[in-house]
PDB file of C-alpha atoms and ligand atoms in Angstrom:
ATOM      1  CA  MET A   1      54.690  28.232  -2.004  1.00  0.00           C
ATOM      2  CA  GLY A   2      51.327  26.615  -2.676  1.00  0.00           C
ATOM      3  CA  CYS A   3      50.431  24.224  -5.474  1.00  0.00           C
ATOM      4  CA  ASP A   4      51.713  26.388  -8.315  1.00  0.00           C
ATOM      5  CA  ALA A   5      54.793  24.396  -9.414  1.00  0.00           C
ATOM      6  CA  SER A   6      57.072  27.359  -8.626  1.00  0.00           C
ATOM      7  CA  ILE A   7      59.471  24.763  -7.157  1.00  0.00           C
ATOM      8  CA  LEU A   8      60.300  23.739 -10.747  1.00  0.00           C
ATOM      9  CA  LEU A   9      61.723  27.158 -11.678  1.00  0.00           C
ATOM     10  CA  ASN A  10      65.479  26.823 -11.838  1.00  0.00           C
ATOM     11  CA  HIS A  11      67.067  30.231 -11.734  1.00  0.00           C
ATOM     12  CA  LEU A  12      69.402  32.034  -9.389  1.00  0.00           C
ATOM     13  CA  GLY A  13      67.625  32.659  -6.081  1.00  0.00           C
ATOM     14  CA  SER A  14      64.691  30.320  -6.850  1.00  0.00           C
ATOM     15  CA  GLU A  15      63.068  27.954  -4.315  1.00  0.00           C
ATOM     16  CA  ARG A  16      64.682  25.010  -6.061  1.00  0.00           C
ATOM     17  CA  LYS A  17      68.161  26.424  -5.402  1.00  0.00           C
ATOM     18  CA  ALA A  18      67.532  26.775  -1.650  1.00  0.00           C
ATOM     19  CA  PHE A  19      69.312  24.546   0.862  1.00  0.00           C
ATOM     20  CA  GLU A  20      65.904  23.345   2.059  1.00  0.00           C
ATOM     21  CA  SER A  21      65.300  21.836  -1.404  1.00  0.00           C
ATOM     22  CA  ARG A  22      68.525  19.829  -1.244  1.00  0.00           C
ATOM     23  CA  SER A  23      67.003  16.372  -1.515  1.00  0.00           C
ATOM     24  CA  LEU A  24      64.255  17.123  -4.049  1.00  0.00           C
ATOM     25  CA  ARG A  25      64.653  15.158  -7.247  1.00  0.00           C
ATOM     26  CA  GLY A  26      62.709  13.821 -10.241  1.00  0.00           C
ATOM     27  CA  PHE A  27      62.665  17.214 -11.961  1.00  0.00           C
ATOM     28  CA  GLN A  28      63.680  15.678 -15.269  1.00  0.00           C
ATOM     29  CA  LEU A  29      60.724  13.308 -15.252  1.00  0.00           C
ATOM     30  CA  ILE A  30      58.312  16.220 -14.809  1.00  0.00           C
ATOM     31  CA  ASP A  31      60.071  18.060 -17.676  1.00  0.00           C
ATOM     32  CA  GLU A  32      59.637  15.003 -19.901  1.00  0.00           C
ATOM     33  CA  ILE A  33      55.927  14.714 -19.098  1.00  0.00           C
ATOM     34  CA  LYS A  34      55.499  18.422 -19.858  1.00  0.00           C
ATOM     35  CA  VAL A  35      57.297  18.083 -23.231  1.00  0.00           C
ATOM     36  CA  GLU A  36      55.081  15.149 -24.201  1.00  0.00           C
ATOM     37  CA  LEU A  37      51.910  16.984 -23.180  1.00  0.00           C
ATOM     38  CA  GLU A  38      52.929  20.126 -25.078  1.00  0.00           C
ATOM     39  CA  LYS A  39      53.345  17.990 -28.186  1.00  0.00           C
ATOM     40  CA  ARG A  40      49.965  16.323 -27.917  1.00  0.00           C
ATOM     41  CA  CYS A  41      47.922  19.071 -26.340  1.00  0.00           C
ATOM     42  CA  PRO A  42      49.727  22.435 -26.416  1.00  0.00           C
ATOM     43  CA  ARG A  43      49.256  25.118 -23.750  1.00  0.00           C
ATOM     44  CA  THR A  44      46.627  23.184 -21.842  1.00  0.00           C
ATOM     45  CA  VAL A  45      48.070  21.241 -18.907  1.00  0.00           C
ATOM     46  CA  SER A  46      50.009  23.221 -16.289  1.00  0.00           C
ATOM     47  CA  CYS A  47      53.076  21.960 -14.481  1.00  0.00           C
ATOM     48  CA  ALA A  48      51.139  22.372 -11.219  1.00  0.00           C
ATOM     49  CA  ASP A  49      48.541  19.873 -12.491  1.00  0.00           C
ATOM     50  CA  ILE A  50      51.297  17.525 -13.695  1.00  0.00           C
ATOM     51  CA  LEU A  51      52.968  17.571 -10.268  1.00  0.00           C
ATOM     52  CA  THR A  52      49.679  16.933  -8.483  1.00  0.00           C
ATOM     53  CA  ALA A  53      48.795  14.013 -10.756  1.00  0.00           C
ATOM     54  CA  ALA A  54      52.326  12.612 -10.478  1.00  0.00           C
ATOM     55  CA  ALA A  55      52.093  12.632  -6.678  1.00  0.00           C
ATOM     56  CA  ARG A  56      48.863  10.637  -6.942  1.00  0.00           C
ATOM     57  CA  ASP A  57      50.254   8.173  -9.470  1.00  0.00           C
ATOM     58  CA  ALA A  58      53.475   7.656  -7.501  1.00  0.00           C
ATOM     59  CA  THR A  59      51.362   6.886  -4.437  1.00  0.00           C
ATOM     60  CA  ILE A  60      49.474   4.203  -6.365  1.00  0.00           C
ATOM     61  CA  LEU A  61      52.718   2.681  -7.661  1.00  0.00           C
ATOM     62  CA  ALA A  62      53.962   2.423  -4.077  1.00  0.00           C
ATOM     63  CA  GLY A  63      50.791   0.569  -3.065  1.00  0.00           C
ATOM     64  CA  GLY A  64      48.667   3.493  -1.904  1.00  0.00           C
ATOM     65  CA  PRO A  65      45.112   4.604  -2.734  1.00  0.00           C
ATOM     66  CA  PHE A  66      43.667   6.326  -5.816  1.00  0.00           C
ATOM     67  CA  TRP A  67      41.998   9.705  -5.617  1.00  0.00           C
ATOM     68  CA  GLU A  68      40.450  11.955  -8.226  1.00  0.00           C
ATOM     69  CA  VAL A  69      42.643  15.001  -8.881  1.00  0.00           C
ATOM     70  CA  PRO A  70      40.686  18.129  -9.793  1.00  0.00           C
ATOM     71  CA  PHE A  71      42.591  19.978 -12.551  1.00  0.00           C
ATOM     72  CA  GLY A  72      42.866  23.588 -13.659  1.00  0.00           C
ATOM     73  CA  ARG A  73      45.790  24.913 -11.616  1.00  0.00           C
ATOM     74  CA  LYS A  74      47.888  27.682 -13.119  1.00  0.00           C
ATOM     75  CA  ASP A  75      51.638  27.836 -12.815  1.00  0.00           C
ATOM     76  CA  GLY A  76      53.211  30.460 -10.585  1.00  0.00           C
ATOM     77  CA  LYS A  77      55.901  32.656 -12.086  1.00  0.00           C
ATOM     78  CA  ILE A  78      57.546  33.743  -8.844  1.00  0.00           C
ATOM     79  CA  SER A  79      59.926  31.475  -6.958  1.00  0.00           C
ATOM     80  CA  LEU A  80      61.959  32.765  -4.020  1.00  0.00           C
ATOM     81  CA  ALA A  81      64.687  30.753  -2.277  1.00  0.00           C
ATOM     82  CA  LYS A  82      64.011  32.555   0.971  1.00  0.00           C
ATOM     83  CA  GLU A  83      60.468  31.158   1.035  1.00  0.00           C
ATOM     84  CA  ALA A  84      61.706  27.554   1.019  1.00  0.00           C
ATOM     85  CA  ASN A  85      62.269  27.671   4.765  1.00  0.00           C
ATOM     86  CA  LEU A  86      58.564  28.296   5.354  1.00  0.00           C
ATOM     87  CA  VAL A  87      58.088  24.542   4.903  1.00  0.00           C
ATOM     88  CA  PRO A  88      58.392  22.554   8.183  1.00  0.00           C
ATOM     89  CA  GLN A  89      61.900  21.131   8.589  1.00  0.00           C
ATOM     90  CA  GLY A  90      61.290  18.372  11.124  1.00  0.00           C
ATOM     91  CA  HIS A  91      62.306  20.117  14.351  1.00  0.00           C
ATOM     92  CA  GLU A  92      59.055  22.018  14.981  1.00  0.00           C
ATOM     93  CA  ASN A  93      56.750  21.329  17.902  1.00  0.00           C
ATOM     94  CA  ILE A  94      53.217  20.017  17.416  1.00  0.00           C
ATOM     95  CA  THR A  95      51.603  23.363  18.255  1.00  0.00           C
ATOM     96  CA  GLY A  96      53.682  24.955  15.487  1.00  0.00           C
ATOM     97  CA  LEU A  97      52.749  22.251  12.987  1.00  0.00           C
ATOM     98  CA  ILE A  98      49.046  22.456  13.826  1.00  0.00           C
ATOM     99  CA  GLY A  99      49.216  26.233  13.315  1.00  0.00           C
ATOM    100  CA  PHE A 100      51.087  25.893  10.022  1.00  0.00           C
ATOM    101  CA  PHE A 101      48.522  23.442   8.687  1.00  0.00           C
ATOM    102  CA  GLN A 102      45.605  25.497   9.983  1.00  0.00           C
ATOM    103  CA  GLU A 103      46.835  28.592   8.141  1.00  0.00           C
ATOM    104  CA  ARG A 104      46.479  26.535   4.958  1.00  0.00           C
ATOM    105  CA  GLY A 105      43.017  25.187   5.707  1.00  0.00           C
ATOM    106  CA  LEU A 106      44.280  21.822   6.914  1.00  0.00           C
ATOM    107  CA  ASP A 107      43.355  20.394  10.315  1.00  0.00           C
ATOM    108  CA  MET A 108      44.964  18.073  12.862  1.00  0.00           C
ATOM    109  CA  LEU A 109      43.628  14.973  11.137  1.00  0.00           C
ATOM    110  CA  ASP A 110      45.210  16.158   7.872  1.00  0.00           C
ATOM    111  CA  LEU A 111      48.497  16.711   9.730  1.00  0.00           C
ATOM    112  CA  VAL A 112      48.669  13.168  11.064  1.00  0.00           C
ATOM    113  CA  THR A 113      47.393  11.679   7.799  1.00  0.00           C
ATOM    114  CA  LEU A 114      49.715  13.553   5.453  1.00  0.00           C
ATOM    115  CA  SER A 115      52.704  12.896   7.696  1.00  0.00           C
ATOM    116  CA  GLY A 116      51.949   9.273   6.813  1.00  0.00           C
ATOM    117  CA  SER A 117      53.536   9.969   3.420  1.00  0.00           C
ATOM    118  CA  HIS A 118      56.786   9.488   5.333  1.00  0.00           C
ATOM    119  CA  THR A 119      56.016   5.795   4.831  1.00  0.00           C
ATOM    120  CA  ILE A 120      58.160   6.219   1.702  1.00  0.00           C
ATOM    121  CA  GLY A 121      61.256   8.251   0.844  1.00  0.00           C
ATOM    122  CA  ARG A 122      64.441   9.366   2.440  1.00  0.00           C
ATOM    123  CA  SER A 123      65.822  12.208   4.458  1.00  0.00           C
ATOM    124  CA  THR A 124      69.255  13.737   4.631  1.00  0.00           C
ATOM    125  CA  CYS A 125      71.000  13.071   7.922  1.00  0.00           C
ATOM    126  CA  TYR A 126      71.203  16.839   8.348  1.00  0.00           C
ATOM    127  CA  SER A 127      67.539  16.770   9.421  1.00  0.00           C
ATOM    128  CA  VAL A 128      68.249  14.356  12.301  1.00  0.00           C
ATOM    129  CA  MET A 129      71.817  15.132  13.418  1.00  0.00           C
ATOM    130  CA  ASN A 130      70.582  17.088  16.439  1.00  0.00           C
ATOM    131  CA  ARG A 131      68.344  14.197  17.460  1.00  0.00           C
ATOM    132  CA  ILE A 132      71.139  11.663  17.405  1.00  0.00           C
ATOM    133  CA  TYR A 133      73.961  13.716  18.947  1.00  0.00           C
ATOM    134  CA  ASN A 134      72.778  16.873  20.625  1.00  0.00           C
ATOM    135  CA  PHE A 135      69.054  17.012  21.295  1.00  0.00           C
ATOM    136  CA  ASN A 136      67.920  20.527  22.266  1.00  0.00           C
ATOM    137  CA  GLY A 137      71.512  21.440  23.155  1.00  0.00           C
ATOM    138  CA  THR A 138      71.767  18.741  25.853  1.00  0.00           C
ATOM    139  CA  GLY A 139      74.784  17.041  24.263  1.00  0.00           C
ATOM    140  CA  LYS A 140      72.712  13.822  24.468  1.00  0.00           C
ATOM    141  CA  PRO A 141      70.462  12.006  21.978  1.00  0.00           C
ATOM    142  CA  ASP A 142      66.689  12.420  21.916  1.00  0.00           C
ATOM    143  CA  PRO A 143      65.349  10.087  24.656  1.00  0.00           C
ATOM    144  CA  SER A 144      62.328   9.278  22.505  1.00  0.00           C
ATOM    145  CA  LEU A 145      64.624   7.349  20.099  1.00  0.00           C
ATOM    146  CA  SER A 146      64.911   3.597  20.527  1.00  0.00           C
ATOM    147  CA  ILE A 147      68.478   2.702  21.516  1.00  0.00           C
ATOM    148  CA  TYR A 148      68.841   0.235  18.627  1.00  0.00           C
ATOM    149  CA  TYR A 149      67.582   2.721  16.112  1.00  0.00           C
ATOM    150  CA  LEU A 150      69.887   5.379  17.551  1.00  0.00           C
ATOM    151  CA  LYS A 151      72.883   3.084  17.056  1.00  0.00           C
ATOM    152  CA  MET A 152      71.839   2.391  13.477  1.00  0.00           C
ATOM    153  CA  LEU A 153      71.403   6.066  12.682  1.00  0.00           C
ATOM    154  CA  ARG A 154      74.795   6.946  14.148  1.00  0.00           C
ATOM    155  CA  LYS A 155      76.342   4.300  11.925  1.00  0.00           C
ATOM    156  CA  ARG A 156      74.547   5.463   8.767  1.00  0.00           C
ATOM    157  CA  CYS A 157      74.887   9.191   9.338  1.00  0.00           C
ATOM    158  CA  LYS A 158      78.528  10.094   8.840  1.00  0.00           C
ATOM    159  CA  LYS A 159      77.867  13.249   6.853  1.00  0.00           C
ATOM    160  CA  ASP A 160      75.026  15.769   6.698  1.00  0.00           C
ATOM    161  CA  LEU A 161      74.086  14.771   3.176  1.00  0.00           C
ATOM    162  CA  ASP A 162      74.027  10.994   3.784  1.00  0.00           C
ATOM    163  CA  LEU A 163      70.522   9.609   3.334  1.00  0.00           C
ATOM    164  CA  VAL A 164      68.320   7.514   5.633  1.00  0.00           C
ATOM    165  CA  HIS A 165      64.878   6.006   5.015  1.00  0.00           C
ATOM    166  CA  LEU A 166      61.966   7.777   6.664  1.00  0.00           C
ATOM    167  CA  ASP A 167      60.313   4.401   7.297  1.00  0.00           C
ATOM    168  CA  VAL A 168      63.064   2.094   8.526  1.00  0.00           C
ATOM    169  CA  ILE A 169      61.013  -1.120   8.133  1.00  0.00           C
ATOM    170  CA  THR A 170      59.224  -0.821   4.732  1.00  0.00           C
ATOM    171  CA  PRO A 171      60.791   2.226   3.028  1.00  0.00           C
ATOM    172  CA  ARG A 172      59.370   1.560  -0.440  1.00  0.00           C
ATOM    173  CA  THR A 173      55.854   0.454   0.453  1.00  0.00           C
ATOM    174  CA  PHE A 174      52.910   2.709   1.107  1.00  0.00           C
ATOM    175  CA  ASP A 175      51.539   1.195   4.307  1.00  0.00           C
ATOM    176  CA  THR A 176      50.856   1.936   7.983  1.00  0.00           C
ATOM    177  CA  THR A 177      54.283   0.838   9.185  1.00  0.00           C
ATOM    178  CA  TYR A 178      55.126   4.533   9.542  1.00  0.00           C
ATOM    179  CA  TYR A 179      52.597   4.670  12.394  1.00  0.00           C
ATOM    180  CA  THR A 180      53.563   1.380  14.039  1.00  0.00           C
ATOM    181  CA  ASN A 181      57.178   2.611  13.917  1.00  0.00           C
ATOM    182  CA  LEU A 182      56.200   5.602  16.034  1.00  0.00           C
ATOM    183  CA  LYS A 183      54.828   3.248  18.701  1.00  0.00           C
ATOM    184  CA  ARG A 184      58.206   1.466  18.725  1.00  0.00           C
ATOM    185  CA  LYS A 185      60.208   4.702  19.016  1.00  0.00           C
ATOM    186  CA  VAL A 186      61.679   4.344  15.537  1.00  0.00           C
ATOM    187  CA  GLY A 187      60.239   7.451  13.897  1.00  0.00           C
ATOM    188  CA  LEU A 188      62.986   9.266  11.983  1.00  0.00           C
ATOM    189  CA  LEU A 189      62.082  12.913  12.382  1.00  0.00           C
ATOM    190  CA  SER A 190      61.422  14.499  15.719  1.00  0.00           C
ATOM    191  CA  THR A 191      58.112  15.773  14.283  1.00  0.00           C
ATOM    192  CA  ASP A 192      57.136  12.202  13.340  1.00  0.00           C
ATOM    193  CA  GLN A 193      57.835  10.876  16.835  1.00  0.00           C
ATOM    194  CA  LEU A 194      56.041  13.796  18.489  1.00  0.00           C
ATOM    195  CA  LEU A 195      52.799  12.957  16.640  1.00  0.00           C
ATOM    196  CA  PHE A 196      52.671   9.786  18.700  1.00  0.00           C
ATOM    197  CA  SER A 197      53.448  11.303  22.101  1.00  0.00           C
ATOM    198  CA  ASP A 198      51.308  14.440  21.849  1.00  0.00           C
ATOM    199  CA  VAL A 199      47.844  13.986  23.375  1.00  0.00           C
ATOM    200  CA  ARG A 200      46.204  15.904  20.539  1.00  0.00           C
ATOM    201  CA  THR A 201      47.611  13.769  17.708  1.00  0.00           C
ATOM    202  CA  GLY A 202      48.423  10.470  19.465  1.00  0.00           C
ATOM    203  CA  PRO A 203      44.882   9.040  19.148  1.00  0.00           C
ATOM    204  CA  PHE A 204      44.990   9.479  15.341  1.00  0.00           C
ATOM    205  CA  VAL A 205      48.358   7.698  15.191  1.00  0.00           C
ATOM    206  CA  GLU A 206      46.910   4.854  17.226  1.00  0.00           C
ATOM    207  CA  ALA A 207      43.860   4.609  14.966  1.00  0.00           C
ATOM    208  CA  PHE A 208      45.952   4.495  11.778  1.00  0.00           C
ATOM    209  CA  ALA A 209      48.453   2.033  13.233  1.00  0.00           C
ATOM    210  CA  THR A 210      45.665  -0.445  13.895  1.00  0.00           C
ATOM    211  CA  GLN A 211      43.245   0.267  11.005  1.00  0.00           C
ATOM    212  CA  PRO A 212      45.050   0.482   7.641  1.00  0.00           C
ATOM    213  CA  PHE A 213      41.841   1.132   5.685  1.00  0.00           C
ATOM    214  CA  LEU A 214      41.136   4.173   7.817  1.00  0.00           C
ATOM    215  CA  PHE A 215      44.556   5.553   6.869  1.00  0.00           C
ATOM    216  CA  THR A 216      44.361   4.920   3.127  1.00  0.00           C
ATOM    217  CA  SER A 217      40.855   6.341   2.781  1.00  0.00           C
ATOM    218  CA  GLN A 218      41.687   9.444   4.836  1.00  0.00           C
ATOM    219  CA  PHE A 219      44.970   9.865   2.918  1.00  0.00           C
ATOM    220  CA  ALA A 220      43.016  10.224  -0.325  1.00  0.00           C
ATOM    221  CA  VAL A 221      40.770  12.864   1.255  1.00  0.00           C
ATOM    222  CA  SER A 222      43.651  14.841   2.802  1.00  0.00           C
ATOM    223  CA  MET A 223      45.702  14.760  -0.423  1.00  0.00           C
ATOM    224  CA  VAL A 224      42.839  16.358  -2.356  1.00  0.00           C
ATOM    225  CA  LYS A 225      42.766  19.111   0.296  1.00  0.00           C
ATOM    226  CA  LEU A 226      46.549  19.526   0.111  1.00  0.00           C
ATOM    227  CA  GLY A 227      46.396  19.717  -3.677  1.00  0.00           C
ATOM    228  CA  ASN A 228      44.030  22.679  -3.404  1.00  0.00           C
ATOM    229  CA  VAL A 229      46.201  24.790  -1.078  1.00  0.00           C
ATOM    230  CA  GLN A 230      47.032  28.217  -2.492  1.00  0.00           C
ATOM    231  CA  VAL A 231      46.089  27.221  -6.007  1.00  0.00           C
ATOM    232  CA  LEU A 232      46.172  29.799  -8.809  1.00  0.00           C
ATOM    233  CA  THR A 233      43.180  29.550 -11.136  1.00  0.00           C
ATOM    234  CA  ARG A 234      42.389  33.069 -12.365  1.00  0.00           C
ATOM    235  CA  PRO A 235      43.334  34.079 -15.963  1.00  0.00           C
ATOM    236  CA  ASN A 236      46.137  36.527 -15.169  1.00  0.00           C
ATOM    237  CA  GLU A 237      47.451  35.186 -11.898  1.00  0.00           C
TER     238      GLU A 237
HETATM  239  C1  HEM B   1      54.005  17.579   8.878  1.00  0.00           C
HETATM  240  C2  HEM B   1      54.984  18.314   8.515  1.00  0.00           C
HETATM  241  C3  HEM B   1      56.155  17.771   7.743  1.00  0.00           C
HETATM  242  C4  HEM B   1      57.434  17.815   8.127  1.00  0.00           C
HETATM  243  C5  HEM B   1      57.988  18.408   9.397  1.00  0.00           C
HETATM  244  C6  HEM B   1      58.208  17.173   7.088  1.00  0.00           C
HETATM  245  C7  HEM B   1      59.567  17.049   7.100  1.00  0.00           C
HETATM  246  C8  HEM B   1      60.319  16.370   6.164  1.00  0.00           C
HETATM  247  C9  HEM B   1      61.759  16.283   6.156  1.00  0.00           C
HETATM  248  C10 HEM B   1      62.689  16.984   7.155  1.00  0.00           C
HETATM  249  C11 HEM B   1      62.115  15.484   5.132  1.00  0.00           C
HETATM  250  C12 HEM B   1      63.533  15.104   4.716  1.00  0.00           C
HETATM  251  C13 HEM B   1      64.238  16.289   4.091  1.00  0.00           C
HETATM  252  C14 HEM B   1      65.714  16.017   3.943  1.00  0.00           C
HETATM  253  O1  HEM B   1      66.461  16.156   4.926  1.00  0.00           O
HETATM  254  O2  HEM B   1      66.119  15.599   2.864  1.00  0.00           O
HETATM  255  C15 HEM B   1      60.898  15.042   4.477  1.00  0.00           C
HETATM  256  C16 HEM B   1      60.850  14.186   3.396  1.00  0.00           C
HETATM  257  C17 HEM B   1      59.688  13.823   2.791  1.00  0.00           C
HETATM  258  N1  HEM B   1      58.421  14.328   3.035  1.00  0.00           N
HETATM  259 FE1  HEM B   1      57.901  15.458   4.592  1.00  0.00          FE
HETATM  260  N2  HEM B   1      57.374  16.729   6.110  1.00  0.00           N
HETATM  261  C18 HEM B   1      56.105  17.083   6.455  1.00  0.00           C
HETATM  262  C19 HEM B   1      54.972  16.878   5.710  1.00  0.00           C
HETATM  263  C20 HEM B   1      54.934  16.194   4.528  1.00  0.00           C
HETATM  264  C21 HEM B   1      53.783  16.098   3.671  1.00  0.00           C
HETATM  265  C22 HEM B   1      52.464  16.816   3.907  1.00  0.00           C
HETATM  266  C23 HEM B   1      54.144  15.302   2.628  1.00  0.00           C
HETATM  267  C24 HEM B   1      53.324  14.872   1.455  1.00  0.00           C
HETATM  268  C25 HEM B   1      52.025  14.727   1.481  1.00  0.00           C
HETATM  269  C26 HEM B   1      55.511  14.878   2.860  1.00  0.00           C
HETATM  270  C27 HEM B   1      56.210  13.994   2.058  1.00  0.00           C
HETATM  271  C28 HEM B   1      57.550  13.730   2.178  1.00  0.00           C
HETATM  272  C29 HEM B   1      58.261  12.754   1.366  1.00  0.00           C
HETATM  273  C30 HEM B   1      57.652  11.834   0.308  1.00  0.00           C
HETATM  274  C31 HEM B   1      59.609  12.821   1.741  1.00  0.00           C
HETATM  275  C32 HEM B   1      60.761  11.992   1.161  1.00  0.00           C
HETATM  276  C33 HEM B   1      61.306  12.656  -0.059  1.00  0.00           C
HETATM  277  C34 HEM B   1      62.469  11.909  -0.664  1.00  0.00           C
HETATM  278  O3  HEM B   1      62.511  10.676  -0.663  1.00  0.00           O
HETATM  279  O4  HEM B   1      63.367  12.589  -1.160  1.00  0.00           O
HETATM  280  N3  HEM B   1      55.965  15.447   4.007  1.00  0.00           N
HETATM  281  N4  HEM B   1      59.816  15.611   5.122  1.00  0.00           N
END
């Protein structure tokens, strides 16, 4: 856990081997960057710094903002599969998410802002099966899902490991459609949709949905904060 690149460690019982890491990919690209850096500048740039910079650069390529990444992270040497489930899975309530973020020095504004990264990428259907078939054990779908979107998801999600876009309208563009989707009841994860309906987070969703510049500038600020969570910097850490 934390920004120490321990997710890259690939041994029996490591975080990367956990079920929760099922859809993570791009590991080879990070390995290639590391090899190149070791050639040109040996034992200087950590994998944690590479991952943090790559997240920033990928954001730019998708149309998002630039931010300055402070460097100097050390790589963690411990990676435990059982810790992978500490990361929110998409079925938490807002109080739980606020608490989780707060424990890491991130506030409610960071929560709504960073959730905006779901403007790109995909999720396994596993994360939404309950929402579309058996919400909270009711045997019915989540009523906060648009009926059209529900039909689409049922069609696309035949198996747990099928994939669906997190942003159904512009899945490859970094924009504020993620937030406008929530207003139209087409948020993919239950946690996404709840950000809109909860009185504590709803006003931020509304602000981002209507003021794209507000979102992109706050995203840069919140990503710097996220990149500094549980960072290792001391010599023998
Ligand atoms: C607020 C709490 C969050 C929850 C509950 C959450 C939940 C999830 C879930 C369930 C998935 C899909 C996993 C799967 O089934 O394959 C996902 C994907 C993703 N999440 Fe989050 N997430 C959260 C915060 C974040 C943050 C802070 C970021 C980055 C700043 C982020 C970036 C992403 C991206 C980019 C994907 C797509 C990955 C891909 O295409 O493979 N999420 N998230």
